[in-house]
Amino acid sequence: MIMSAAHAPTPSEYIGHHLGHLANSHEQQTALVDMSYINYDTIIWSVVCGLLAIILMFMASRKATAGVPSRFQCAIEMLVEMVDGQAKSIVHGNVSFIAPMALTVFMWVSLMNSMDFLPVDLFSVWLFPLFGLDPEMHHRVVPTADLNGTLGISVGVFFLMIYYSFKIKGVGGFIKELCTAPFGPAMLPFNILLNLVEFAAKTFSLGMRLFGNMFAGELLFLLIALLGAYSHIGGIGQVIAGSIWAIFHILIVFLQAFIFMMLTLVYMGQSHDAH
């Protein structure tokens, strides 16, 4: 993949290049939080995966039949029934919006995670030169391997939690629960502090968990790519190691999407329940 070039990058340069984003600035971000940076690749591929999820579900609904279902329809029906069953068992209330939202989360996150199966040099080595683009241009194709992407989704879940807390419990009920749970009215400052910390922990842990797993998977694919270029094992070892890890990574891709969906349902369920 990356060998045989006269000016081949070192392993650290290779990994650093593939971990860089196509952003609105060529300068590397140094601050932990800097809202002036926009990672275009994360936005583009998030939108592409979202549109693909919509198209797949639209195709399933258009081709649905009361007769013998196709394998595609059968798979979608099993997925819908699974998500609907999980939603009804976790959320004690109307799930007419919650279940489709959970299905959307699962489909969207699964597709974004699945971008990790694309070859690591697909863009920089093959596609960019083909379209006359600079091969040195940074580009990351896995939106969930970017903390901005995963935290963006988790912040969306946070706002849904707050919305349903107000909708189900009312403004007075939400404020009362915020001030009195779990230690009672006498411990009002501690109750507020604990509940605010809980909201923040739910949001950050939801995004950080998905990011950590997908970033680690992406990094392993990069290390396997280096295996064929800088070791005596060569391309055969790279293909074998890459195939083994890709097969194992299939479980991680869909498991992380399922966990993200389940935690979203749990948080939605907690918004419906009173302490």
XYZ file of C-alpha atoms in Angstrom:
275
model
C 0.000 0.000 0.000
C 2.450 2.640 1.150
C 5.793 0.979 0.345
C 7.959 1.340 -2.775
C 7.787 5.133 -2.739
C 11.074 7.004 -2.647
C 9.775 9.371 -0.041
C 7.711 6.882 1.912
C 6.530 8.274 5.259
C 7.762 6.922 8.537
C 5.283 4.862 10.592
C 4.546 7.810 12.872
C 4.053 10.150 9.902
C 1.780 7.610 8.212
C -0.425 7.194 11.275
C -0.412 10.928 11.964
C -1.510 11.651 8.388
C -4.402 9.176 8.533
C -5.551 10.501 11.893
C -5.740 14.070 10.570
C -9.063 15.622 9.556
C -10.117 17.529 6.488
C -10.844 20.690 8.432
C -11.307 24.406 7.851
C -7.800 25.051 9.173
C -4.416 23.582 8.291
C -3.168 24.233 11.809
C -3.382 21.369 14.274
C -5.904 21.833 17.057
C -4.162 22.218 20.403
C -7.005 23.102 22.768
C -9.318 20.386 24.020
C -12.349 22.514 23.089
C -12.090 24.861 20.118
C -15.345 25.666 18.345
C -13.527 27.409 15.474
C -12.463 24.039 14.007
C -14.865 22.264 11.663
C -14.059 18.738 10.525
C -15.634 18.619 7.075
C -14.998 14.896 6.602
C -16.938 14.009 9.757
C -19.887 16.165 8.663
C -19.883 14.863 5.085
C -19.757 11.168 5.965
C -22.262 11.562 8.799
C -24.737 13.065 6.343
C -23.968 10.408 3.718
C -24.533 7.585 6.224
C -27.731 9.250 7.458
C -29.076 9.546 3.918
C -28.111 5.937 3.209
C -30.037 4.809 6.302
C -33.101 6.746 5.112
C -32.829 5.222 1.631
C -32.540 1.679 3.018
C -35.588 2.095 5.239
C -37.534 3.752 2.402
C -36.691 0.858 0.071
C -37.804 -1.633 2.728
C -41.137 0.152 3.188
C -41.760 0.394 -0.572
C -40.969 -3.274 -1.190
C -42.890 -4.569 1.833
C -45.421 -7.215 0.930
C -47.976 -9.286 2.805
C -46.844 -12.376 0.936
C -43.542 -14.194 1.212
C -41.009 -11.520 2.240
C -37.644 -11.121 0.602
C -34.488 -11.613 2.645
C -34.016 -7.854 2.771
C -37.573 -7.275 4.015
C -37.233 -10.104 6.517
C -34.003 -8.635 7.919
C -35.549 -5.157 8.256
C -38.699 -6.556 9.885
C -36.597 -8.505 12.413
C -34.632 -5.343 13.193
C -37.778 -3.233 13.604
C -39.418 -5.833 15.851
C -36.280 -6.127 17.963
C -35.973 -2.383 18.480
C -39.704 -1.990 19.129
C -39.620 -4.796 21.711
C -36.636 -3.255 23.488
C -38.292 0.170 23.499
C -41.534 -1.166 24.999
C -39.666 -3.105 27.703
C -37.548 -0.116 28.763
C -39.715 2.958 28.233
C -42.904 2.951 30.309
C -45.020 5.164 28.144
C -45.811 6.040 24.565
C -43.035 4.715 22.302
C -44.531 5.923 19.011
C -41.593 8.327 18.673
C -39.028 6.590 20.908
C -38.910 3.315 18.947
C -38.370 4.937 15.499
C -35.773 7.228 17.069
C -33.926 4.221 18.515
C -34.082 2.452 15.144
C -32.680 5.555 13.456
C -29.843 5.721 15.987
C -28.975 2.051 15.467
C -29.021 2.268 11.658
C -27.108 5.545 11.543
C -24.401 4.536 14.021
C -24.043 1.093 12.400
C -23.435 2.640 8.983
C -20.978 5.211 10.343
C -19.103 2.476 12.202
C -19.064 0.315 9.055
C -17.040 2.956 7.213
C -14.093 1.513 9.135
C -14.124 -1.481 6.757
C -12.957 0.686 3.850
C -9.219 0.292 3.105
C -7.196 2.828 5.064
C -5.435 4.071 1.892
C -8.559 4.162 -0.280
C -8.663 7.940 -0.508
C -5.052 9.115 -0.147
C -3.470 6.475 -2.433
C -6.221 5.575 -4.909
C -9.117 8.052 -5.147
C -7.385 11.396 -4.547
C -4.800 10.953 -7.373
C -7.547 9.604 -9.643
C -9.509 12.873 -9.290
C -6.438 15.106 -9.306
C -6.548 15.859 -5.580
C -3.529 16.179 -3.330
C -2.666 12.711 -1.866
C -1.250 14.466 1.204
C -4.644 15.962 2.019
C -6.008 14.760 5.355
C -9.208 12.770 5.313
C -10.888 10.489 7.872
C -13.845 8.466 6.728
C -15.160 7.125 10.067
C -17.357 9.790 11.728
C -17.628 7.828 14.991
C -13.829 7.779 15.329
C -14.053 11.565 15.770
C -14.988 12.726 19.259
C -16.842 15.677 17.750
C -19.150 13.283 15.916
C -19.962 10.991 18.826
C -20.402 13.840 21.301
C -22.659 15.574 18.781
C -24.992 12.566 18.771
C -24.860 12.237 22.565
C -25.681 15.934 22.986
C -28.730 15.315 20.780
C -29.736 12.479 23.113
C -29.232 14.833 26.080
C -31.667 17.391 24.631
C -34.199 14.612 24.028
C -33.803 13.564 27.678
C -34.509 17.102 28.840
C -37.423 17.486 26.404
C -39.156 14.312 27.571
C -38.459 15.120 31.206
C -40.396 18.368 30.780
C -43.064 16.779 28.568
C -43.826 13.814 30.846
C -43.268 15.370 34.273
C -44.055 19.005 33.541
C -41.877 21.959 34.492
C -42.855 21.711 38.174
C -42.322 17.953 38.289
C -38.909 18.197 36.659
C -37.732 20.963 38.995
C -39.097 19.074 41.993
C -37.252 15.917 40.989
C -34.081 17.917 40.323
C -34.219 19.457 43.793
C -35.473 16.542 45.920
C -34.110 13.325 44.367
C -32.464 11.245 45.648
C -31.820 12.524 49.209
C -34.993 14.510 49.897
C -35.757 18.242 50.219
C -33.354 18.726 53.141
C -30.370 18.012 50.862
C -31.437 20.356 48.052
C -27.945 21.669 47.044
C -26.503 18.158 46.954
C -29.486 16.871 44.983
C -29.091 19.568 42.313
C -25.342 19.000 42.087
C -25.715 15.233 41.856
C -28.404 15.417 39.182
C -26.401 17.882 37.089
C -23.343 15.628 37.343
C -25.523 12.661 36.332
C -26.794 14.467 33.224
C -23.236 15.440 32.254
C -21.898 11.923 32.920
C -24.611 10.317 30.785
C -23.888 12.650 27.885
C -20.100 12.400 27.926
C -19.915 8.678 28.666
C -22.330 7.937 25.805
C -20.138 9.761 23.293
C -16.777 8.765 24.776
C -17.600 5.045 24.825
C -18.441 4.926 21.126
C -15.483 7.126 20.194
C -12.987 5.075 22.214
C -13.985 1.767 20.669
C -14.083 3.021 17.087
C -10.860 5.018 17.414
C -9.075 1.937 18.746
C -10.422 -0.154 15.864
C -9.303 2.444 13.315
C -5.848 2.595 14.881
C -5.488 -1.189 14.681
C -6.329 -1.120 10.966
C -3.561 1.479 10.496
C -1.062 -0.663 12.415
C -2.004 -3.673 10.286
C -1.459 -1.575 7.138
C 2.013 -0.720 8.419
C 2.642 -4.428 8.938
C 2.804 -5.006 5.210
C 5.022 -2.007 4.514
C 7.601 -2.008 7.295
C 7.913 -5.636 8.389
C 9.392 -8.819 6.922
C 5.973 -10.452 6.927
C 4.950 -8.422 3.896
C 1.640 -8.153 2.117
C 0.506 -11.705 2.864
C 0.757 -11.116 6.599
C -1.071 -7.819 6.199
C -3.936 -9.479 4.316
C -4.227 -12.299 6.854
C -4.049 -10.011 9.892
C -6.377 -7.478 8.298
C -8.947 -10.129 7.393
C -8.927 -11.602 10.902
C -9.328 -8.203 12.520
C -12.048 -7.175 10.027
C -14.068 -10.300 10.858
C -13.737 -9.592 14.579
C -14.444 -5.907 13.974
C -17.854 -6.750 12.500
C -18.941 -7.687 16.021
C -17.562 -4.436 17.444
C -19.243 -2.293 14.780
C -22.749 -3.588 15.412
C -22.278 -4.211 19.129
C -21.299 -0.589 19.715
C -24.295 0.596 17.690
C -26.551 -1.691 19.741
C -25.070 -0.461 23.044
C -25.493 3.166 21.957
C -29.118 2.473 21.046
C -29.814 0.634 24.314
C -28.299 3.382 26.443
C -30.356 5.930 24.529
C -33.487 3.910 25.330
C -32.463 3.610 28.993
C -31.992 7.385 29.259
C -35.311 7.985 27.524
C -36.937 5.544 29.956
C -35.474 7.391 32.920
C -36.904 10.626 31.538
C -40.348 8.989 31.579
C -40.026 7.627 35.123
C -40.331 9.576 38.353
C -37.903 8.964 41.198
